Amino acid sequence: MKKIIVLLAFLCSFSGYSQTNDEIAGVYLKRARLAIEESIDFREAKVLFEKALKYIDSVKTPDMAKLGARIYFEIGEYRTAKTLSKKYFQLYKKRKNEQYLEQVELAVLINDELDKLVAEEKRLERERILKEKYSKYIDSLENVWVKRAEELSFKADTIYEFNKNGIALYSKNGKFGALSDVGEILVSANDYEDVVSFSGYFIFKDKVKDPTQLYCYDTNVKKGFEIVELVEFNTLSTHYGEVLLPRENGYLVTYPNNAYEPLVINLNTQEIVSFTADKELFKKFRKADVIDNYNSDGEIKKEKTWYAFGGHLGGGVHPLYLPEFKLNAFLFSIDGSMKKFGVDYDYLGAFHQNTLQAKKGEATVWLNQKGMEVEPLQDNAMGYEGISIVKRRKDGNFQIFQNGIMILGEQRLEKMQDFIRKFTDK
């Protein structure tokens, strides 16, 4: 008997709990209706409607389905509104009365709005797909441009300033070359470890010290050629020795080993400039007290020392040698003064426009015809007036631009945005 009473109490308790949930749901539904009737606040009504759903398993009455359909319709959630509208027609048994017809009208409105929503979603999806395809197309164009820009980059360690002829030196892996201001390689940086540049001439050397090969690129006429071989100058010489600055008149002076005179080259004719001192010249020097004496072997005596007369640098400046090919002094015949090799200066270059280069160590000064130092001579080939601009990339390579257009030889590449516009503005 006791067990039966406990069981009945449990069943009554369960039945009361279910009824309480329905009642709570009913309270929320009532509040939802009031939110619509008093405040026309359908969003608040939605919150209350969904709270009611938490206390019951599903929409069980036509009124609840009707209320939900209207709420979701008014807030634009047409799919949920349609679901609840269908639920209403499943639960409402009467047909053709006023309430039924009102819900039919609402169902039509829901369908119309849902059709519009679906159409808009399809439109947006098509637009999204088109935008995605366009974005991928733009990305592909950008990738093409980036790759093209890489192809138009110039690999070098350093690009020096362009000269007035639009040509610059560049270095790569310890070698020197030359290129134009549109990136054309004029001399490849493969063979030459050093270069001497002046007056628009680039003299490339296979070695920094005592080079055995020289190559000249004349930027004034944009032409390159091998310097005359040593064998044409002196069969005993094995290297060109010190290489001085080429001058505007095209004269270049080097000091080969095993020789009693420097090698003077006319770069314009690519020929050796020879000079032979004769007895009449020595007589003239002796008469003017430029030298003390001379002999039939082509030697002169100056300050109690006999020298081998070492040719002519121009302007009456003559190198003087001691036995065993030892360069010892430079005679300035205009006044008989001398400059000692290794004491005053090491090497003198070609005389032109009343000046000649004098080297001592790595320093260069300029002398006049009397051996006096003058104002430093400026390289007349400097001063680029073109429109090319060199920029270094993050990867260390270089690019050349003209008016914003990337160039390399005959190849051109506009700015990325202009490149993309070319393929999209159609």
Short mmCIF file of C-alpha atoms in Angstrom, two decimals:
data_model
loop_
_atom_site.label_atom_id
_atom_site.label_comp_id
_atom_site.label_asym_id
_atom_site.label_seq_id
_atom_site.Cartn_x
_atom_site.Cartn_y
_atom_site.Cartn_z
CA MET A 1 0.00 0.00 0.00
CA LYS A 2 2.87 2.30 0.89
CA LYS A 3 4.52 1.71 -2.50
CA ILE A 4 1.31 2.59 -4.36
CA ILE A 5 1.01 5.91 -2.49
CA VAL A 6 4.64 6.82 -3.33
CA LEU A 7 4.10 5.98 -7.00
CA LEU A 8 0.96 8.13 -7.19
CA ALA A 9 2.82 11.03 -5.57
CA PHE A 10 5.61 10.72 -8.14
CA LEU A 11 3.18 10.69 -11.06
CA CYS A 12 1.36 13.74 -9.71
CA SER A 13 4.68 15.53 -9.29
CA PHE A 14 5.71 14.81 -12.90
CA SER A 15 2.33 15.95 -14.22
CA GLY A 16 2.64 19.21 -12.30
CA TYR A 17 6.13 19.90 -13.68
CA SER A 18 4.89 19.54 -17.29
CA GLN A 19 1.92 21.78 -16.65
CA THR A 20 4.18 24.39 -15.09
CA ASN A 21 6.39 24.49 -18.20
CA ASP A 22 3.36 25.05 -20.39
CA GLU A 23 2.20 27.80 -18.09
CA ILE A 24 5.62 29.47 -18.13
CA ALA A 25 5.70 29.23 -21.91
CA GLY A 26 2.23 30.75 -21.98
CA VAL A 27 3.42 33.71 -19.93
CA TYR A 28 6.25 34.40 -22.41
CA LEU A 29 3.89 34.07 -25.35
CA LYS A 30 1.50 36.51 -23.73
CA ARG A 31 4.32 38.98 -23.20
CA ALA A 32 5.36 38.54 -26.83
CA ARG A 33 1.83 39.49 -27.97
CA LEU A 34 1.86 42.53 -25.68
CA ALA A 35 5.25 43.62 -27.07
CA ILE A 36 3.66 43.68 -30.52
CA GLU A 37 0.34 45.24 -29.55
CA GLU A 38 1.67 47.90 -27.20
CA SER A 39 5.17 48.67 -28.53
CA ILE A 40 5.22 47.13 -32.01
CA ASP A 41 8.57 45.70 -30.90
CA PHE A 42 8.92 42.53 -32.93
CA ARG A 43 12.52 41.96 -31.91
CA GLU A 44 11.57 41.93 -28.25
CA ALA A 45 8.68 39.67 -29.20
CA LYS A 46 11.15 37.29 -30.85
CA VAL A 47 13.24 37.12 -27.67
CA LEU A 48 10.13 36.30 -25.63
CA PHE A 49 8.87 33.79 -28.20
CA GLU A 50 12.16 31.91 -28.15
CA LYS A 51 12.17 31.88 -24.35
CA ALA A 52 8.76 30.21 -24.50
CA LEU A 53 10.18 27.55 -26.82
CA LYS A 54 12.71 26.60 -24.18
CA TYR A 55 9.90 25.34 -21.95
CA ILE A 56 8.03 23.28 -24.50
CA ASP A 57 9.16 20.71 -27.00
CA SER A 58 7.76 22.40 -30.09
CA VAL A 59 5.05 24.65 -31.48
CA LYS A 60 1.89 22.77 -30.57
CA THR A 61 -0.97 25.21 -31.25
CA PRO A 62 -2.13 27.16 -34.29
CA ASP A 63 -2.07 30.41 -32.28
CA MET A 64 1.55 29.92 -31.32
CA ALA A 65 2.47 29.11 -34.94
CA LYS A 66 0.53 32.17 -36.10
CA LEU A 67 2.30 34.40 -33.59
CA GLY A 68 5.73 33.06 -34.50
CA ALA A 69 5.11 33.36 -38.24
CA ARG A 70 4.21 37.01 -37.88
CA ILE A 71 7.12 37.83 -35.59
CA TYR A 72 9.73 36.29 -37.90
CA PHE A 73 8.08 37.81 -40.95
CA GLU A 74 8.24 41.31 -39.49
CA ILE A 75 11.92 41.01 -38.56
CA GLY A 76 12.81 39.63 -41.98
CA GLU A 77 13.64 36.04 -41.03
CA TYR A 78 11.49 34.66 -43.80
CA ARG A 79 12.66 31.07 -43.76
CA THR A 80 11.68 30.62 -40.11
CA ALA A 81 8.47 32.52 -40.80
CA LYS A 82 7.64 30.09 -43.60
CA THR A 83 8.34 27.08 -41.39
CA LEU A 84 5.97 28.40 -38.72
CA SER A 85 3.39 29.33 -41.36
CA LYS A 86 3.39 25.72 -42.62
CA LYS A 87 3.07 24.56 -39.02
CA TYR A 88 0.00 26.75 -38.62
CA PHE A 89 -1.75 25.15 -41.59
CA GLN A 90 -0.85 21.70 -40.27
CA LEU A 91 -2.42 22.47 -36.87
CA TYR A 92 -5.40 24.62 -37.90
CA LYS A 93 -8.26 22.37 -38.94
CA LYS A 94 -10.81 24.92 -39.99
CA ARG A 95 -10.73 26.28 -43.51
CA LYS A 96 -12.08 29.34 -45.27
CA ASN A 97 -12.75 31.37 -42.13
CA GLU A 98 -11.35 34.83 -41.59
CA GLN A 99 -8.37 33.75 -39.48
CA TYR A 100 -7.41 31.13 -42.04
CA LEU A 101 -7.63 33.61 -44.91
CA GLU A 102 -5.48 36.10 -42.98
CA GLN A 103 -2.82 33.44 -42.59
CA VAL A 104 -3.06 32.58 -46.26
CA GLU A 105 -2.43 36.26 -47.03
CA LEU A 106 0.55 36.24 -44.65
CA ALA A 107 1.84 33.03 -46.22
CA VAL A 108 1.74 34.69 -49.64
CA LEU A 109 3.63 37.71 -48.31
CA ILE A 110 6.20 35.41 -46.70
CA ASN A 111 6.69 33.53 -49.98
CA ASP A 112 7.06 36.78 -51.93
CA GLU A 113 9.66 38.12 -49.52
CA LEU A 114 11.44 34.80 -49.37
CA ASP A 115 11.60 34.71 -53.17
CA LYS A 116 13.14 38.17 -53.09
CA LEU A 117 15.58 37.06 -50.39
CA VAL A 118 16.61 33.96 -52.33
CA ALA A 119 17.04 36.03 -55.50
CA GLU A 120 19.19 38.55 -53.62
CA GLU A 121 21.25 35.78 -52.06
CA LYS A 122 21.84 34.28 -55.49
CA ARG A 123 22.79 37.69 -56.85
CA LEU A 124 25.20 38.25 -53.97
CA GLU A 125 26.66 34.78 -54.44
CA ARG A 126 27.19 35.42 -58.15
CA GLU A 127 28.76 38.74 -57.27
CA ARG A 128 30.96 37.05 -54.68
CA ILE A 129 32.07 34.45 -57.19
CA LEU A 130 32.80 37.16 -59.77
CA LYS A 131 34.73 39.18 -57.21
CA GLU A 132 36.65 36.09 -56.19
CA LYS A 133 37.47 35.31 -59.82
CA TYR A 134 38.42 38.93 -60.43
CA SER A 135 40.57 38.94 -57.31
CA LYS A 136 42.31 35.77 -58.48
CA TYR A 137 42.78 37.35 -61.91
CA ILE A 138 44.29 40.45 -60.32
CA ASP A 139 46.52 38.25 -58.17
CA SER A 140 47.67 36.39 -61.27
CA LEU A 141 48.44 39.69 -63.02
CA GLU A 142 50.36 40.88 -59.97
CA ASN A 143 52.34 37.63 -59.98
CA VAL A 144 53.08 38.08 -63.68
CA TRP A 145 54.24 41.64 -63.01
CA VAL A 146 56.43 40.59 -60.07
CA LYS A 147 58.04 37.85 -62.14
CA ARG A 148 58.56 40.25 -65.02
CA ALA A 149 60.09 42.80 -62.66
CA GLU A 150 62.50 40.14 -61.41
CA GLU A 151 63.47 39.36 -65.00
CA LEU A 152 64.16 43.05 -65.60
CA SER A 153 66.39 43.36 -62.56
CA PHE A 154 70.14 43.63 -62.97
CA LYS A 155 72.42 41.43 -60.87
CA ALA A 156 75.38 43.41 -59.55
CA ASP A 157 77.13 44.28 -56.31
CA THR A 158 77.41 47.97 -57.15
CA ILE A 159 76.37 50.23 -60.00
CA TYR A 160 78.34 53.47 -60.09
CA GLU A 161 77.12 56.81 -61.42
CA PHE A 162 76.40 57.17 -65.11
CA ASN A 163 78.73 59.58 -66.87
CA LYS A 164 77.66 62.28 -69.31
CA ASN A 165 77.57 59.64 -72.06
CA GLY A 166 75.02 57.56 -70.15
CA ILE A 167 77.43 54.75 -69.27
CA ALA A 168 78.41 53.49 -65.83
CA LEU A 169 80.82 51.06 -64.30
CA TYR A 170 79.43 48.19 -62.27
CA SER A 171 80.98 45.48 -60.13
CA LYS A 172 79.96 41.89 -59.59
CA ASN A 173 81.77 39.19 -57.62
CA GLY A 174 84.95 41.24 -57.51
CA LYS A 175 84.99 41.99 -61.24
CA PHE A 176 84.21 45.17 -63.16
CA GLY A 177 82.12 45.82 -66.24
CA ALA A 178 80.22 48.62 -67.98
CA LEU A 179 76.56 49.12 -68.80
CA SER A 180 74.40 51.74 -70.47
CA ASP A 181 71.68 53.76 -68.75
CA VAL A 182 69.08 51.37 -70.18
CA GLY A 183 70.82 48.33 -68.68
CA GLU A 184 72.66 47.06 -71.77
CA ILE A 185 75.85 45.24 -70.79
CA LEU A 186 78.68 46.80 -72.75
CA VAL A 187 81.51 45.05 -70.93
CA SER A 188 80.73 41.93 -68.92
CA ALA A 189 82.01 41.79 -65.36
CA ASN A 190 83.86 38.52 -65.89
CA ASP A 191 87.53 39.19 -66.59
CA TYR A 192 88.66 42.46 -65.07
CA GLU A 193 89.55 43.00 -61.41
CA ASP A 194 90.18 46.73 -61.66
CA VAL A 195 89.41 49.73 -63.82
CA VAL A 196 90.82 53.19 -64.41
CA SER A 197 88.31 55.80 -65.54
CA PHE A 198 88.72 59.36 -66.80
CA SER A 199 87.65 61.60 -69.70
CA GLY A 200 85.03 59.10 -70.82
CA TYR A 201 87.51 56.21 -71.15
CA PHE A 202 87.25 53.04 -69.07
CA ILE A 203 90.54 51.11 -68.92
CA PHE A 204 89.82 47.61 -67.59
CA LYS A 205 92.67 45.62 -66.00
CA ASP A 206 92.81 41.87 -65.55
CA LYS A 207 94.70 42.41 -62.28
CA VAL A 208 94.81 45.26 -59.80
CA LYS A 209 98.60 45.28 -59.80
CA ASP A 210 100.81 44.66 -62.80
CA PRO A 211 98.03 43.74 -65.26
CA THR A 212 98.84 41.65 -68.31
CA GLN A 213 95.65 42.48 -70.21
CA LEU A 214 94.02 45.86 -70.76
CA TYR A 215 90.69 46.60 -72.40
CA CYS A 216 89.44 50.08 -73.27
CA TYR A 217 85.82 51.07 -73.56
CA ASP A 218 85.47 54.55 -75.03
CA THR A 219 82.13 55.89 -73.80
CA ASN A 220 82.53 58.94 -76.02
CA VAL A 221 82.04 56.82 -79.13
CA LYS A 222 80.56 53.76 -77.39
CA LYS A 223 83.21 51.42 -78.66
CA GLY A 224 85.49 48.89 -76.94
CA PHE A 225 88.78 47.31 -77.94
CA GLU A 226 91.80 45.45 -76.59
CA ILE A 227 94.79 47.64 -75.76
CA VAL A 228 97.83 46.86 -77.92
CA GLU A 229 99.70 43.79 -76.71
CA LEU A 230 102.97 44.24 -74.86
CA VAL A 231 104.87 42.31 -77.50
CA GLU A 232 104.19 45.14 -79.93
CA PHE A 233 105.85 47.54 -77.51
CA ASN A 234 108.68 45.55 -75.97
CA THR A 235 109.32 41.82 -76.14
CA LEU A 236 110.90 41.88 -72.68
CA SER A 237 107.87 43.33 -70.92
CA THR A 238 105.51 40.88 -69.17
CA HIS A 239 103.01 43.30 -67.68
CA TYR A 240 101.78 46.87 -68.17
CA GLY A 241 102.84 48.01 -64.70
CA GLU A 242 101.22 51.19 -63.43
CA VAL A 243 98.27 52.45 -65.51
CA LEU A 244 97.63 56.20 -65.36
CA LEU A 245 94.44 58.11 -66.13
CA PRO A 246 93.50 58.37 -69.81
CA ARG A 247 93.25 61.98 -70.96
CA GLU A 248 90.65 63.77 -73.07
CA ASN A 249 92.91 63.67 -76.14
CA GLY A 250 92.89 59.86 -75.88
CA TYR A 251 96.45 59.47 -74.60
CA LEU A 252 97.09 56.74 -72.04
CA VAL A 253 100.39 56.12 -70.23
CA THR A 254 101.43 52.84 -68.59
CA TYR A 255 104.78 51.77 -67.15
CA PRO A 256 105.61 48.21 -68.32
CA ASN A 257 108.41 46.28 -66.66
CA ASN A 258 111.75 45.60 -68.35
CA ALA A 259 111.52 48.79 -70.40
CA TYR A 260 113.42 52.06 -70.54
CA GLU A 261 110.36 54.10 -71.41
CA PRO A 262 106.64 54.15 -70.61
CA LEU A 263 104.07 52.86 -73.06
CA VAL A 264 102.10 55.77 -74.50
CA ILE A 265 98.97 54.81 -76.44
CA ASN A 266 96.63 56.90 -78.54
CA LEU A 267 93.26 55.37 -77.69
CA ASN A 268 91.58 57.15 -80.59
CA THR A 269 93.80 55.46 -83.17
CA GLN A 270 94.61 52.42 -81.00
CA GLU A 271 98.27 52.91 -81.79
CA ILE A 272 101.48 53.24 -79.81
CA VAL A 273 102.80 56.79 -79.70
CA SER A 274 106.51 56.53 -80.40
CA PHE A 275 109.11 59.17 -79.59
CA THR A 276 112.74 59.11 -80.64
CA ALA A 277 115.12 61.70 -79.22
CA ASP A 278 117.70 62.81 -81.75
CA LYS A 279 120.95 64.67 -81.46
CA GLU A 280 119.29 67.98 -82.37
CA LEU A 281 116.92 67.76 -79.42
CA PHE A 282 119.76 67.01 -77.05
CA LYS A 283 121.76 69.90 -78.49
CA LYS A 284 118.81 72.15 -77.83
CA PHE A 285 118.53 70.87 -74.25
CA ARG A 286 122.29 71.31 -73.70
CA LYS A 287 122.24 74.82 -75.05
CA ALA A 288 119.32 75.76 -72.75
CA ASP A 289 121.02 74.14 -69.73
CA VAL A 290 118.16 71.67 -69.44
CA ILE A 291 120.75 68.86 -69.36
CA ASP A 292 124.46 68.83 -68.64
CA ASN A 293 125.50 66.51 -71.44
CA TYR A 294 124.43 63.71 -73.79
CA ASN A 295 126.01 60.89 -75.76
CA SER A 296 125.44 58.92 -78.93
CA ASP A 297 123.68 56.11 -77.01
CA GLY A 298 120.68 58.35 -76.34
CA GLU A 299 121.66 59.01 -72.76
CA ILE A 300 121.69 62.36 -70.99
CA LYS A 301 123.64 63.62 -68.02
CA LYS A 302 121.84 65.60 -65.36
CA GLU A 303 123.19 66.54 -61.94
CA LYS A 304 126.24 64.28 -62.39
CA THR A 305 124.12 61.22 -63.25
CA TRP A 306 123.75 59.54 -66.62
CA TYR A 307 120.17 58.53 -67.52
CA ALA A 308 118.52 56.59 -70.28
CA PHE A 309 116.20 59.10 -71.96
CA GLY A 310 112.71 57.56 -71.54
CA GLY A 311 110.56 59.06 -74.25
CA HIS A 312 107.99 61.84 -73.92
CA LEU A 313 104.79 62.26 -71.86
CA GLY A 314 103.89 65.46 -73.68
CA GLY A 315 104.49 69.06 -72.70
CA GLY A 316 108.25 68.53 -72.61
CA VAL A 317 108.08 66.05 -69.71
CA HIS A 318 110.46 63.09 -70.04
CA PRO A 319 110.95 60.01 -67.81
CA LEU A 320 114.57 59.18 -66.96
CA TYR A 321 115.84 55.66 -66.22
CA LEU A 322 118.86 54.12 -64.55
CA PRO A 323 120.33 50.77 -65.58
CA GLU A 324 118.25 47.64 -65.17
CA PHE A 325 115.08 49.47 -66.21
CA LYS A 326 114.89 51.52 -63.02
CA LEU A 327 112.65 54.58 -63.33
CA ASN A 328 114.42 57.33 -61.39
CA ALA A 329 113.21 60.80 -62.31
CA PHE A 330 111.12 63.03 -64.57
CA LEU A 331 112.71 65.88 -66.49
CA PHE A 332 110.62 69.04 -67.13
CA SER A 333 112.47 70.39 -70.15
CA ILE A 334 110.75 73.77 -70.13
CA ASP A 335 112.95 74.86 -67.23
CA GLY A 336 115.24 71.91 -66.57
CA SER A 337 113.66 70.98 -63.24
CA MET A 338 113.37 67.34 -62.13
CA LYS A 339 111.01 65.35 -59.95
CA LYS A 340 112.44 62.25 -58.31
CA PHE A 341 110.61 58.95 -58.62
CA GLY A 342 109.54 57.62 -55.23
CA VAL A 343 110.56 60.85 -53.52
CA ASP A 344 108.52 63.60 -55.14
CA TYR A 345 106.09 61.43 -57.10
CA ASP A 346 105.81 57.84 -58.29
CA TYR A 347 104.35 58.07 -61.77
CA LEU A 348 103.32 60.82 -64.18
CA GLY A 349 100.58 60.53 -66.79
CA ALA A 350 100.02 62.08 -70.20
CA PHE A 351 100.27 65.87 -70.53
CA HIS A 352 97.13 67.55 -71.88
CA GLN A 353 95.51 70.96 -71.43
CA ASN A 354 98.51 72.21 -69.47
CA THR A 355 98.25 69.48 -66.81
CA LEU A 356 99.42 65.96 -66.13
CA GLN A 357 98.54 63.49 -63.43
CA ALA A 358 101.08 62.80 -60.72
CA LYS A 359 100.64 59.74 -58.54
CA LYS A 360 102.19 59.07 -55.18
CA GLY A 361 100.87 55.96 -53.55
CA GLU A 362 97.11 56.02 -54.00
CA ALA A 363 96.92 59.82 -54.06
CA THR A 364 96.66 61.86 -57.26
CA VAL A 365 97.67 65.48 -57.74
CA TRP A 366 97.96 67.55 -60.91
CA LEU A 367 101.08 69.30 -62.18
CA ASN A 368 101.68 71.99 -64.74
CA GLN A 369 104.42 72.02 -67.38
CA LYS A 370 106.97 73.16 -64.78
CA GLY A 371 106.13 70.41 -62.33
CA MET A 372 104.22 72.67 -59.97
CA GLU A 373 101.01 71.44 -58.37
CA VAL A 374 97.79 73.06 -59.61
CA GLU A 375 94.09 72.84 -58.79
CA PRO A 376 92.69 69.31 -59.03
CA LEU A 377 91.40 68.52 -62.49
CA GLN A 378 87.75 67.53 -62.69
CA ASP A 379 86.72 64.63 -64.85
CA ASN A 380 85.00 66.26 -67.82
CA ALA A 381 83.02 63.05 -68.45
CA MET A 382 81.13 63.33 -65.19
CA GLY A 383 77.69 64.91 -64.92
CA TYR A 384 74.91 62.61 -66.13
CA GLU A 385 71.99 64.51 -67.66
CA GLY A 386 69.81 61.57 -68.65
CA ILE A 387 66.55 60.40 -67.09
CA SER A 388 67.53 56.92 -65.88
CA ILE A 389 67.28 56.24 -62.15
CA VAL A 390 68.88 53.20 -60.55
CA LYS A 391 67.12 51.59 -57.59
CA ARG A 392 68.24 48.69 -55.45
CA ARG A 393 65.74 45.92 -54.71
CA LYS A 394 65.37 44.15 -51.38
CA ASP A 395 67.05 41.09 -52.90
CA GLY A 396 70.13 43.21 -53.67
CA ASN A 397 69.62 43.39 -57.43
CA PHE A 398 69.15 46.64 -59.31
CA GLN A 399 66.44 48.06 -61.55
CA ILE A 400 66.62 51.02 -63.91
CA PHE A 401 63.67 53.36 -64.35
CA GLN A 402 62.90 56.08 -66.86
CA ASN A 403 59.86 58.22 -66.04
CA GLY A 404 58.59 55.47 -63.78
CA ILE A 405 58.98 52.78 -66.48
CA MET A 406 61.26 49.86 -65.64
CA ILE A 407 63.73 49.18 -68.43
CA LEU A 408 66.39 46.66 -69.32
CA GLY A 409 67.77 46.96 -72.82
CA GLU A 410 64.83 46.94 -75.22
CA GLN A 411 62.44 45.61 -72.57
CA ARG A 412 59.96 47.84 -70.73
CA LEU A 413 57.61 47.34 -67.79
CA GLU A 414 55.16 49.95 -66.56
CA LYS A 415 54.09 50.39 -62.94
CA MET A 416 52.07 47.54 -61.49
CA GLN A 417 48.80 49.49 -61.40
CA ASP A 418 49.22 50.57 -65.02
CA PHE A 419 50.11 47.01 -66.03
CA ILE A 420 46.95 45.66 -64.35
CA ARG A 421 44.79 48.45 -65.80
CA LYS A 422 45.98 47.51 -69.28
CA PHE A 423 44.36 44.09 -68.89
CA THR A 424 41.26 45.14 -66.96
CA ASP A 425 40.06 48.40 -68.52
CA LYS A 426 38.16 46.80 -71.38
#
